[in-house]
Coordinates of C-alpha atoms and ligand atoms in Angstrom, one line a residue:
X7 CA 17.6 -18.4 -23.3
X8 CA 17.4 -14.4 -22.4
X9 CA 19.6 -12.6 -19.7
X10 CA 16.0 -12.2 -17.7
X11 CA 15.3 -16.1 -17.9
X12 CA 18.8 -16.8 -16.5
X13 CA 18.6 -14.4 -13.7
X14 CA 15.1 -16.1 -12.8
X15 CA 16.8 -19.8 -12.7
X16 CA 19.8 -18.0 -10.8
X17 CA 17.1 -17.5 -8.4
X18 CA 15.4 -20.5 -8.3
X19 CA 18.7 -22.5 -7.9
X20 CA 19.3 -20.6 -4.8
X21 CA 16.4 -21.9 -3.2
X22 CA 14.6 -18.6 -3.5
X23 CA 10.4 -19.1 -3.6
X24 CA 9.0 -15.7 -3.7
X25 CA 9.8 -12.2 -5.4
X26 CA 8.5 -9.2 -4.4
X27 CA 7.8 -6.2 -6.8
X28 CA 5.6 -3.6 -8.3
X29 CA 6.0 -3.9 -12.2
X30 CA 7.0 -1.4 -15.1
X31 CA 7.8 -1.0 -18.4
X32 CA 11.5 -1.6 -17.6
X33 CA 11.1 -4.7 -16.1
X34 CA 8.5 -6.2 -18.1
X35 CA 11.1 -8.6 -19.7
X36 CA 12.0 -9.9 -16.0
X37 CA 8.2 -9.8 -14.9
X38 CA 6.9 -11.8 -18.0
X39 CA 10.0 -14.4 -17.6
X40 CA 8.6 -14.9 -13.6
X41 CA 5.0 -15.1 -14.8
X42 CA 6.1 -18.4 -16.7
X43 CA 8.2 -19.6 -13.9
X44 CA 5.8 -21.5 -11.4
X45 CA 8.6 -22.3 -9.0
X46 CA 8.3 -18.6 -8.0
X47 CA 5.5 -16.7 -6.6
X48 CA 5.7 -13.7 -7.6
X49 CA 4.2 -11.1 -5.0
X50 CA 2.9 -7.6 -6.6
X51 CA 2.9 -5.3 -3.9
X52 CA 1.2 -1.6 -3.3
X53 CA 4.4 0.2 -2.9
X54 CA 8.2 -0.4 -3.6
X55 CA 8.6 0.4 -0.2
X56 CA 6.4 -2.5 0.8
X57 CA 8.4 -5.0 -1.6
X58 CA 11.6 -4.0 0.2
X59 CA 10.2 -4.5 3.6
X60 CA 8.5 -7.9 2.4
X61 CA 11.7 -9.2 1.1
X62 CA 13.9 -8.1 4.1
X63 CA 11.2 -10.3 6.1
X64 CA 11.5 -12.9 4.0
X65 CA 15.4 -12.6 4.6
X66 CA 15.1 -12.2 8.1
X67 CA 12.8 -15.2 8.9
X68 CA 14.0 -17.5 5.9
X69 CA 17.9 -17.2 6.7
X70 CA 18.5 -17.0 3.3
X71 CA 18.1 -13.8 1.2
X72 CA 15.1 -12.0 -0.4
X73 CA 14.4 -10.6 -3.7
X74 CA 13.0 -7.2 -4.6
X75 CA 12.4 -5.8 -8.3
X76 CA 11.2 -2.4 -9.4
X77 CA 12.0 0.2 -11.9
X78 CA 14.4 2.7 -12.6
X79 CA 13.9 5.9 -10.6
X80 CA 10.8 6.3 -9.2
X81 CA 10.6 2.5 -8.1
X82 CA 14.1 2.2 -6.9
X83 CA 13.7 6.1 -5.1
X84 CA 10.4 4.3 -3.1
X85 CA 12.6 1.9 -2.0
X86 CA 15.3 4.0 -0.6
X87 CA 14.4 3.8 3.6
X88 CA 13.8 0.0 3.1
X89 CA 17.3 -0.5 1.5
X90 CA 18.8 1.8 4.2
X91 CA 17.1 -0.8 7.1
X92 CA 18.6 -3.8 5.5
X93 CA 22.0 -1.8 5.1
X94 CA 22.6 -0.9 8.3
X95 CA 20.9 -4.4 9.9
X96 CA 23.1 -6.6 7.5
X97 CA 19.8 -8.1 6.1
X98 CA 20.8 -9.6 2.6
X99 CA 18.2 -8.9 -0.3
X100 CA 18.9 -9.2 -4.0
X101 CA 17.6 -5.5 -5.7
X102 CA 16.7 -6.1 -9.2
X103 CA 16.2 -2.9 -11.4
X104 CA 15.4 -2.3 -14.9
X105 CA 17.1 0.7 -16.9
X106 CA 16.6 2.5 -20.0
X107 CA 17.9 0.3 -23.3
X108 CA 21.6 1.4 -23.4
X109 CA 21.0 3.3 -26.5
X110 CA 18.8 6.1 -25.1
X111 CA 21.2 6.7 -22.2
X112 CA 21.9 10.7 -21.5
X113 CA 19.2 11.6 -24.1
X114 CA 16.5 12.8 -22.1
X115 CA 14.7 9.7 -22.0
X116 CA 11.7 8.9 -19.6
X117 CA 13.1 7.3 -16.3
X118 CA 16.6 7.3 -17.4
X119 CA 18.9 6.7 -14.5
X120 CA 21.4 4.8 -15.8
X121 CA 25.1 5.6 -15.4
X122 CA 24.6 8.3 -18.1
X123 CA 21.4 9.5 -16.9
X124 CA 21.0 13.2 -15.0
X125 CA 20.6 10.7 -11.7
X126 CA 22.0 7.9 -11.5
X127 CA 20.4 5.2 -9.4
X128 CA 23.7 3.6 -8.6
X129 CA 25.1 6.8 -7.0
X130 CA 22.1 7.0 -4.8
X131 CA 22.3 3.3 -3.7
X132 CA 26.5 3.2 -3.1
X133 CA 26.2 4.5 0.3
X134 CA 23.3 1.9 1.4
X135 CA 24.1 -1.2 -0.3
X136 CA 27.0 -3.4 -0.6
X137 CA 27.4 -3.8 -4.0
X138 CA 25.6 -2.2 -6.9
X139 CA 26.3 -2.6 -10.5
X140 CA 24.9 -2.0 -13.8
X141 CA 25.3 -4.6 -16.4
X142 CA 26.8 -3.1 -19.4
X143 CA 27.4 -6.0 -21.7
X144 CA 26.7 -9.9 -21.4
X145 CA 30.4 -11.1 -21.8
X146 CA 30.5 -10.1 -18.2
X147 CA 27.2 -11.4 -16.8
X148 CA 28.8 -14.2 -14.7
X149 CA 31.4 -11.9 -13.1
X150 CA 29.1 -9.4 -12.1
X151 CA 26.3 -12.0 -10.9
X152 CA 28.8 -13.6 -9.0
X153 CA 30.0 -10.3 -7.1
X154 CA 26.7 -9.6 -6.3
X155 CA 26.0 -12.5 -4.9
X156 CA 28.8 -13.0 -3.0
X157 CA 29.0 -9.5 -1.5
X158 CA 25.4 -9.8 -0.6
X159 CA 26.1 -13.4 1.4
X160 CA 29.3 -13.5 2.8
X161 CA 29.8 -12.6 6.2
X162 CA 31.7 -9.1 6.4
X163 CA 29.7 -7.3 3.6
X164 CA 26.1 -9.1 4.2
X165 CA 23.2 -6.7 2.8
X166 CA 21.4 -5.3 0.0
X167 CA 22.9 -5.7 -3.3
X168 CA 21.7 -4.3 -6.4
X169 CA 22.1 -5.3 -10.1
X170 CA 20.5 -3.1 -12.8
X171 CA 19.7 -4.6 -15.8
X172 CA 19.2 -2.5 -19.0
X173 CA 16.0 -3.2 -21.2
X174 CA 18.2 -4.7 -24.2
X175 CA 20.2 -6.8 -21.8
X176 CA 17.2 -8.4 -20.4
X177 CA 16.2 -9.4 -23.8
X178 CA 19.7 -10.1 -24.9
X179 CA 21.2 -14.3 -25.3
X180 CA 23.3 -15.9 -23.1
X181 CA 24.2 -19.3 -21.9
X182 CA 24.9 -18.7 -18.2
X183 CA 24.0 -21.1 -15.4
X184 CA 24.2 -20.2 -12.1
X185 CA 26.2 -22.2 -9.4
X186 CA 24.4 -21.8 -6.0
X187 CA 26.2 -20.3 -3.6
X188 CA 26.0 -23.1 -0.7
X189 CA 26.0 -21.9 2.7
X190 CA 29.8 -22.3 3.4
X191 CA 30.0 -19.1 1.3
X192 CA 28.1 -17.1 4.0
X193 CA 28.2 -19.3 7.4
X194 CA 32.0 -19.6 7.7
X195 CA 32.6 -21.0 11.0
X196 CA 35.6 -19.5 11.5
X197 CA 37.6 -18.5 14.7
X198 CA 41.0 -17.1 15.5
X199 CA 41.6 -19.8 18.5
X200 CA 44.8 -17.9 19.9
X201 CA 42.6 -15.1 20.2
X202 CA 40.8 -17.0 23.2
X203 CA 43.9 -17.7 25.2
X204 CA 43.1 -17.0 28.8
X205 CA 39.3 -16.7 28.9
X206 CA 38.5 -20.4 29.9
X207 CA 41.1 -19.2 33.1
X208 CA 39.2 -15.6 33.1
X209 CA 35.6 -17.3 33.6
X210 CA 37.3 -19.7 36.1
X211 CA 38.7 -17.1 38.8
X212 CA 35.4 -14.6 38.1
X213 CA 32.3 -16.7 38.8
X214 CA 29.9 -13.7 38.1
X215 CA 30.0 -14.1 34.4
X216 CA 26.9 -13.6 32.2
X217 CA 26.6 -13.6 28.2
X218 CA 24.8 -11.3 26.3
X219 CA 23.8 -12.1 22.4
X220 CA 23.5 -9.6 20.0
X221 CA 21.9 -9.8 16.5
X222 CA 24.5 -10.8 14.5
X223 CA 24.8 -13.9 16.9
X224 CA 21.5 -15.1 15.7
X225 CA 23.1 -16.0 11.9
X226 CA 25.4 -18.4 14.1
X227 CA 22.3 -20.9 14.6
X228 CA 23.2 -21.4 18.3
X229 CA 19.5 -22.1 19.3
X230 CA 20.7 -25.5 20.4
X231 CA 24.2 -25.2 21.5
X232 CA 24.0 -21.9 23.4
X233 CA 21.3 -23.3 26.3
X234 CA 23.6 -26.5 26.1
X235 CA 26.5 -24.6 27.0
X236 CA 24.9 -22.2 29.4
X237 CA 23.4 -25.0 31.1
X238 CA 26.5 -27.2 31.3
X239 CA 28.4 -24.0 33.2
X240 CA 25.4 -22.5 34.8
X241 CA 26.1 -19.1 33.0
X242 CA 23.2 -16.6 32.4
X243 CA 22.4 -15.2 29.0
X244 CA 20.8 -12.0 28.1
X245 CA 20.1 -10.8 24.4
X246 CA 19.9 -7.6 23.0
X247 CA 16.7 -6.5 21.5
X248 CA 17.3 -7.2 18.1
X249 CA 18.4 -10.4 19.1
X250 CA 15.3 -11.4 21.2
X251 CA 14.8 -15.0 21.0
X252 CA 18.0 -16.6 20.1
X253 CA 18.0 -17.7 23.7
X254 CA 14.9 -18.9 24.7
X255 CA 13.2 -16.4 26.8
X256 CA 11.5 -19.1 29.5
X257 CA 14.8 -20.5 29.9
X258 CA 15.5 -21.0 33.7
X259 CA 19.2 -19.0 32.7
X260 CA 17.8 -16.4 30.6
X261 CA 17.8 -12.7 31.5
X262 CA 15.5 -11.5 28.9
X263 CA 16.6 -8.8 26.8
X264 CA 18.9 -5.8 27.6
X265 CA 18.7 -2.2 26.2
X266 CA 15.4 0.3 25.4
X267 CA 12.5 -1.2 27.3
X268 CA 14.6 -4.4 28.6
X269 CA 13.6 -6.4 31.2
X270 CA 14.1 -5.9 34.8
X271 CA 16.1 -9.2 35.1
X272 CA 18.5 -8.3 32.4
X273 CA 18.9 -4.5 33.5
X274 CA 19.5 -5.7 36.7
X275 CA 21.8 -8.3 35.6
X276 CA 24.1 -6.4 33.5
X277 CA 24.3 -3.2 35.5
X278 CA 24.7 -5.2 38.7
X279 CA 28.4 -4.3 40.3
X280 CA 28.9 -7.8 41.3
X281 CA 29.4 -8.9 37.5
X282 CA 32.7 -9.7 36.9
X283 CA 33.4 -10.8 33.0
X284 CA 30.6 -9.8 30.2
X285 CA 30.9 -12.4 27.4
X286 CA 29.4 -10.7 24.3
X287 CA 28.2 -12.3 21.3
X288 CA 27.9 -10.4 18.1
X289 CA 26.9 -7.0 19.5
X290 CA 29.0 -3.9 18.5
X291 CA 27.8 -2.6 21.9
X292 CA 26.0 0.4 20.6
X293 CA 23.6 3.0 21.8
X294 CA 20.6 0.5 22.3
X295 CA 22.5 -2.7 23.4
X296 CA 24.3 -0.5 26.3
X297 CA 21.4 1.7 27.4
X298 CA 23.5 4.8 26.3
X299 CA 26.5 3.6 26.4
X300 CA 26.4 2.6 30.2
X301 CA 29.4 3.5 31.9
X302 CA 29.0 0.2 33.8
X303 CA 30.5 -1.7 30.6
X304 CA 33.8 0.6 31.1
X305 CA 34.5 -0.8 34.8
X306 CA 33.9 -4.5 34.1
X307 CA 37.0 -6.9 34.9
X308 CA 36.7 -7.7 31.7
X309 CA 34.7 -7.9 28.6
X310 CA 35.1 -11.0 26.3
X311 CA 33.8 -9.6 22.9
X312 CA 33.2 -12.0 19.8
X313 CA 32.5 -10.9 16.5
X314 CA 33.0 -12.2 13.1
X315 CA 33.9 -8.7 11.6
X316 CA 36.9 -7.4 13.7
X317 CA 35.6 -3.7 13.0
X318 CA 33.0 -4.3 15.3
X319 CA 35.2 -5.0 18.5
X320 CA 36.2 -2.7 21.0
X321 CA 34.5 0.2 19.1
X322 CA 32.6 1.6 22.0
X323 CA 34.2 0.2 24.9
X324 CA 38.0 -1.8 25.4
X325 CA 37.3 -5.2 25.1
X326 CA 40.3 -6.9 26.8
X327 CA 39.7 -10.5 25.4
X328 CA 38.7 -9.6 21.5
X329 CA 37.9 -12.7 19.8
X330 CA 37.5 -12.4 15.9
X331 CA 35.3 -15.3 15.0
X332 CA 31.8 -17.0 14.7
X333 CA 30.0 -17.0 18.1
X334 CA 28.8 -20.8 17.3
X335 CA 32.3 -21.5 16.8
X336 CA 33.5 -19.8 19.9
X337 CA 30.9 -21.4 22.1
X338 CA 32.2 -25.1 20.9
X339 CA 36.0 -24.1 21.6
X340 CA 35.2 -22.8 25.1
X341 CA 33.4 -25.9 25.5
X342 CA 36.4 -27.7 25.0
X343 CA 38.5 -25.3 27.1
X344 CA 36.4 -25.3 30.1
X345 CA 35.9 -29.0 30.5
X346 CA 39.9 -28.6 31.3
X347 CA 38.6 -26.1 34.2
X348 CA 35.6 -28.1 35.0
X349 CA 36.2 -28.4 38.4
X350 CA 36.8 -24.8 39.2
X351 CA 33.7 -23.7 37.4
X352 CA 31.9 -26.4 39.1
X353 CA 33.2 -24.9 42.5
X354 CA 32.1 -21.5 41.8
X355 CA 28.3 -22.4 40.6
X356 CA 26.7 -21.7 43.9
X357 CA 28.4 -18.3 44.1
X358 CA 26.7 -17.4 40.8
X359 CA 23.8 -19.1 41.8
X360 CA 23.3 -17.0 45.1
X361 CA 23.7 -13.6 42.7
X362 CA 21.4 -14.7 39.9
X363 CA 18.7 -15.5 42.8
X364 CA 19.1 -12.2 44.2
X365 CA 18.0 -11.0 40.5
X366 CA 15.6 -13.2 39.0
X367 CA 14.3 -14.5 42.0
X368 CA 13.3 -10.9 43.7
X369 CA 10.7 -10.0 41.4
X370 CA 8.8 -10.4 38.3
X371 CA 11.1 -9.9 35.0
X372 CA 8.9 -7.4 33.4
X373 CA 8.7 -3.7 34.9
X374 CA 5.0 -2.9 35.7
X375 CA 3.5 -6.7 35.3
X376 CA 0.2 -5.3 37.2
X377 CA -0.4 -3.7 33.3
X378 CA -0.6 -7.3 31.9
X379 CA -4.1 -7.8 33.4
X380 CA -5.5 -4.5 33.5
X381 CA -9.2 -4.3 32.7
X382 CA -8.8 -0.3 32.0
X383 CA -10.8 0.9 28.9
X384 CA -9.0 2.3 26.5
X385 CA -7.3 -0.9 26.6
X386 CA -3.6 -1.2 28.2
X387 CA -1.2 -2.3 25.1
X388 CA 0.8 -4.8 28.1
X389 CA -2.8 -6.5 28.1
X390 CA -3.2 -6.7 24.3
X391 CA 0.2 -8.5 24.2
X392 CA -0.3 -10.5 27.0
X393 CA -3.6 -12.1 25.8
X394 CA -1.9 -12.6 22.2
X395 CA 0.8 -14.3 23.7
X396 CA -1.1 -16.9 25.4
X397 CA -3.4 -17.5 22.4
X398 CA -0.8 -17.7 19.8
X399 CA 1.4 -21.0 19.3
X400 CA 5.2 -21.0 20.9
X401 CA 7.2 -20.7 17.5
X402 CA 4.9 -17.7 16.2
X403 CA 6.7 -15.2 14.3
X404 CA 6.3 -11.6 15.4
X405 CA 6.7 -8.6 13.5
X406 CA 6.9 -5.6 15.2
X407 CA 6.6 -2.0 14.0
X408 CA 8.0 1.4 15.2
X409 CA 6.3 3.3 18.0
X410 CA 5.6 3.0 21.9
X411 CA 3.6 -0.2 20.8
X412 CA 7.1 -1.6 20.0
X413 CA 8.2 -1.2 23.4
X414 CA 5.0 -3.1 25.1
X415 CA 5.1 -5.7 22.2
X416 CA 8.9 -6.4 23.2
X417 CA 8.9 -6.1 26.9
X418 CA 5.6 -8.7 27.5
X419 CA 6.1 -10.8 24.5
X420 CA 8.5 -14.0 25.1
X421 CA 10.2 -15.2 22.0
X422 CA 11.8 -18.9 22.1
X423 CA 14.0 -19.3 18.8
X424 CA 15.7 -17.3 16.5
X425 CA 14.2 -15.7 13.4
X426 CA 11.0 -15.5 15.3
X427 CA 11.2 -11.4 16.7
X428 CA 11.5 -9.4 13.7
X429 CA 11.9 -5.4 14.4
X430 CA 14.0 -2.7 12.6
X431 CA 14.5 -0.7 15.6
X432 CA 18.2 -1.5 16.1
X433 CA 19.4 1.5 14.0
X434 CA 16.8 2.6 11.7
X435 CA 13.1 2.0 13.1
X436 CA 11.4 3.1 10.2
X437 CA 7.2 3.5 10.5
X438 CA 5.2 0.8 9.0
X439 CA 8.6 -1.6 7.9
X440 CA 6.7 -4.3 9.8
X441 CA 3.7 -4.6 7.9
X442 CA 5.9 -5.7 4.8
X443 CA 8.2 -7.5 6.8
X444 CA 5.4 -9.8 8.6
X445 CA 3.9 -10.6 4.9
X446 CA 7.3 -11.3 3.8
X447 CA 8.4 -13.8 6.8
X448 CA 5.1 -15.3 6.0
X449 CA 6.0 -16.3 2.8
X450 CA 9.5 -17.5 3.8
X451 CA 8.0 -19.9 6.7
X452 CA 4.3 -20.5 5.6
X453 CA 4.1 -23.2 8.2
X454 CA 5.0 -20.7 11.0
X455 CA 1.6 -18.7 12.7
X456 CA 2.7 -15.2 11.9
X457 CA 1.7 -12.0 13.7
X458 CA 2.1 -8.4 13.0
X459 CA 1.8 -5.3 15.8
X460 CA 1.9 -2.1 14.2
X461 CA 0.3 1.5 15.3
X462 CA -2.1 3.8 13.9
X463 CA 0.5 6.1 12.6
X464 CA 2.2 3.3 11.1
X465 CA -0.8 2.0 9.6
X466 CA -1.1 5.5 7.8
X467 CA 2.0 5.0 6.0
X468 CA 2.2 1.3 5.0
X469 CA -1.3 0.0 5.7
X470 CA -1.9 -0.3 1.8
X471 CA 0.4 -3.7 1.7
X472 CA -2.9 -5.3 4.0
X473 CA -4.3 -5.9 0.3
X474 CA -1.1 -7.6 -0.7
X475 CA -1.5 -10.5 1.9
X476 CA -4.9 -10.4 1.4
X477 CA -5.0 -11.0 -2.0
X478 CA -2.6 -13.6 -1.7
X479 CA -4.2 -15.7 0.6
X480 CA -1.8 -15.1 3.5
X481 CA -2.8 -16.5 7.2
X482 CA -1.5 -13.3 8.9
X483 CA -2.9 -11.3 12.3
X484 CA -2.0 -7.8 12.0
X485 CA -3.1 -6.6 15.0
X486 CA -3.4 -2.4 15.4
X487 CA -2.2 -0.7 18.7
X488 CA -4.8 2.2 18.0
X489 CA -4.0 4.9 20.5
X490 CA -5.3 7.8 18.1
X491 CA -1.9 9.2 18.5
X492 CA 2.0 9.0 17.3
X493 CA 2.6 7.8 20.5
X494 CA 5.6 7.9 20.8
X495 CA 6.7 11.2 20.3
X496 CA 3.1 12.3 21.7
X497 CA 3.9 10.5 25.0
X498 CA 7.5 13.1 25.1
X499 CA 5.0 15.7 24.2
X500 CA 2.9 15.6 26.9
X501 CA 5.4 16.0 29.4
X502 CA 6.1 19.1 27.8
X503 CA 2.9 21.1 26.9
X504 CA -1.1 20.4 25.8
X505 CA -0.6 22.3 22.8
X506 CA 2.5 20.4 21.9
X507 CA 0.3 16.9 22.6
X508 CA -2.5 17.8 20.9
X509 CA -0.4 18.4 17.8
X510 CA 0.7 14.8 18.0
X511 CA -2.9 13.1 17.8
X512 CA -4.6 11.6 15.1
X513 CA -8.3 11.0 14.8
X514 CA -9.6 7.8 15.6
X515 CA -9.8 5.8 12.0
X516 CA -11.5 2.4 12.1
X517 CA -8.7 0.1 10.6
X518 CA -11.4 -2.3 10.4
X519 CA -13.1 -1.1 7.5
X520 CA -10.0 -0.1 5.8
X521 CA -9.2 -3.8 6.1
X522 CA -12.6 -5.0 4.8
X523 CA -12.0 -2.3 1.6
X524 CA -8.6 -4.2 1.1
X525 CA -10.1 -7.8 1.2
X526 CA -9.0 -8.7 4.6
X527 CA -11.1 -9.6 7.5
X528 CA -11.4 -7.0 10.3
X529 CA -12.9 -6.5 13.6
X530 CA -12.7 -3.8 16.2
X531 CA -12.1 -4.4 20.1
X532 CA -12.9 -1.8 22.7
X533 CA -13.3 -4.3 25.7
X534 CA -10.0 -6.2 26.9
X535 CA -12.3 -8.9 28.0
X536 CA -12.9 -9.8 24.3
X537 CA -9.3 -10.0 23.6
X538 CA -8.8 -14.0 24.0
X539 CA -11.6 -14.7 22.2
X540 CA -11.0 -12.4 19.1
X541 CA -7.4 -13.8 18.8
X542 CA -8.4 -17.4 19.2
X543 CA -10.8 -16.8 16.4
X544 CA -8.8 -15.1 14.2
X545 CA -5.9 -18.0 14.7
X546 CA -8.6 -20.7 13.9
X547 CA -10.1 -19.1 10.9
X548 CA -7.0 -18.4 9.0
X549 CA -6.8 -15.8 6.0
X550 CA -5.7 -12.1 6.5
X551 CA -7.1 -10.4 9.9
X552 CA -6.9 -6.5 10.9
X553 CA -7.8 -6.3 14.6
X554 CA -8.1 -2.9 15.4
X555 CA -7.7 -2.2 19.4
X556 CA -8.6 0.7 20.7
X557 CA -6.2 1.8 23.3
X558 CA -5.1 4.4 25.9
X559 CA -1.6 6.3 25.5
X560 CA -0.3 4.9 28.7
X561 CA 3.5 5.2 29.8
X562 CA 5.5 2.5 28.4
X563 CA 7.4 -0.2 31.1
X564 CA 10.8 1.4 31.0
X565 CA 9.4 5.1 30.7
X566 CA 10.4 6.4 34.0
X567 CA 13.9 4.3 34.1
X568 CA 14.9 5.5 30.8
X569 CA 14.2 9.1 31.6
X570 CA 16.4 8.7 34.7
X571 CA 19.3 7.1 32.4
X572 CA 18.7 10.2 29.7
X573 CA 18.7 12.7 32.3
X574 CA 22.6 13.0 32.7
X575 CA 23.0 12.3 28.6
X576 CA 20.0 15.4 28.0
X577 CA 22.4 17.9 30.0
X578 CA 25.5 16.9 27.6
X579 CA 23.7 17.3 24.5
Ligands
TPP29 C1 9.1 6.8 8.8 C2 9.2 7.3 10.1 N1 9.0 8.8 10.5 C3 9.2 9.2 11.7 C4 9.3 8.5 12.6 C5 9.6 9.2 14.1 N2 8.3 8.4 15.0 C6 8.9 7.2 15.8 S1 7.6 6.4 16.5 C7 6.5 7.4 15.5 C8 4.9 7.6 16.0 C9 4.3 6.1 15.9 O1 2.9 6.0 15.9 P1 2.2 5.0 15.6 O2 2.3 4.1 14.8 O3 0.8 5.3 16.0 O4 2.9 4.0 17.1 P2 2.5 4.4 18.8 O5 3.9 4.8 18.8 O6 1.1 5.1 18.7 O7 2.6 3.1 19.4 C10 6.9 8.8 14.7 C11 6.8 9.4 14.1 C12 10.1 7.3 12.3 N3 10.4 6.5 13.5 N4 9.8 6.8 11.3
MG30 MG1 -0.5 5.3 17.6

């Protein structure tokens, strides 16, 4: 068997169903092997930037890993932004690239980015992958593959892993058989119970406790255990932006998400001077998760910070109770511990409820709730998201792009389970990512309804992937918040000058026509009263839909609030 076939077999063994790629001479052998493999659907994308975002969306929605393939040189370079995004968000992706035959290396051959080429792909990728390897001979195939899979999946190093295969080695013979890496390899349920000493007493003595769940906690599959734990001890739960849905956002104990464009209830509770103890599950407490490192986090009585990677603990704020371990293991351990303090926690329940009533019961959980029913023309994005949420089924996977539309979407869209709200706005936020990610998510979970919310600027960057969705027959609704502007910078610019704002406007493109040109169904909406009907029709019809919605540039739900927080920071930069 050829090495190319052995690698394809390994991907099948791991239960992966899709490979996203752009072909080229240097990966012809691999591509041909895929063409003979009915178990894997190979999606040929418009651009390698789309392929890597699709592999990322596939990994995030599916919970395993994604596979992206490309040629050396320009193929890899086109993937850079997507690889960097996956690296920062610890999204596991196997990136396979070809390389020139080893006898051509370093001799001025076309697309030679081998270790001996003028530019080496591995050198470029090293800072943004958890591992990069170039196969030098078949003897070490097993060792290199083990290293690549292990680093890609292991919970401390998880992320994009790169394997380069020179053409002659893709064609070389091997008898390698892949042993799949079972779930135990990357979902270690480890916890250091000693580090939990004293936490039960702390919670029992300080009734105003809240939990904030971050992105890495979503790997712990806590969707059943966390609500049970919260209900049993009556502890409210917020999530960060990137962990939206890890705790159902319509649960009576949900505070919603905290951070940029966060909900009034989450911001009210976590920044309240009554809060005593904050339990942080799987967040590094970075800039976004703490609203610019809000000093309230430094004045709490105690932070209990739980993370499987000790490097993430106490990096931004002191953690009086550092816990190294998995969030689900922590919840289970604390449940056993707290049972011993049951009556004490039961006694403090009314105090917690009174505090919560003051926050949750006070007013709607969103800022500017009136914009959800706005009849304004051009349409208000809050109205778009409100109508969309009403039509789409509860378990819809939504992929959200980067721009002001992201803030409207996250604010007014409720998610109810992990892996159903996909966004790259934690560290990177590259425009157009969600278009590919939504396609990958649909491939990973074909039975779940899928929607992408993007902007007109994002469409100009990666809208060509609409053709990938359409030709693959995928049921995806792409909602374009078409505000004729690079809205996010535009909103800032218009506070400064008309000339500055004018630079950031865009012509009003008709993305419904683009959709039709690319083989998808397209329509345009200008009246908010049409939204519900158009969404319902697209959902019922199936297929790839692009709904181009003419919107205005309204302030984002927390624009004024965010600016008030930024003011003291702005003075220091
Ligand atoms: C690759 C990339 N380039 C630039 C930016 C900076 N940026 C953030 S949002 C934005 C405009 C997005 O425009 P659009 O897609 O129309 O969304 P809107 O803000 O109008 O909703 C820009 C240029 C970015 N995040 N990513
Ligand atoms: Mg725009």
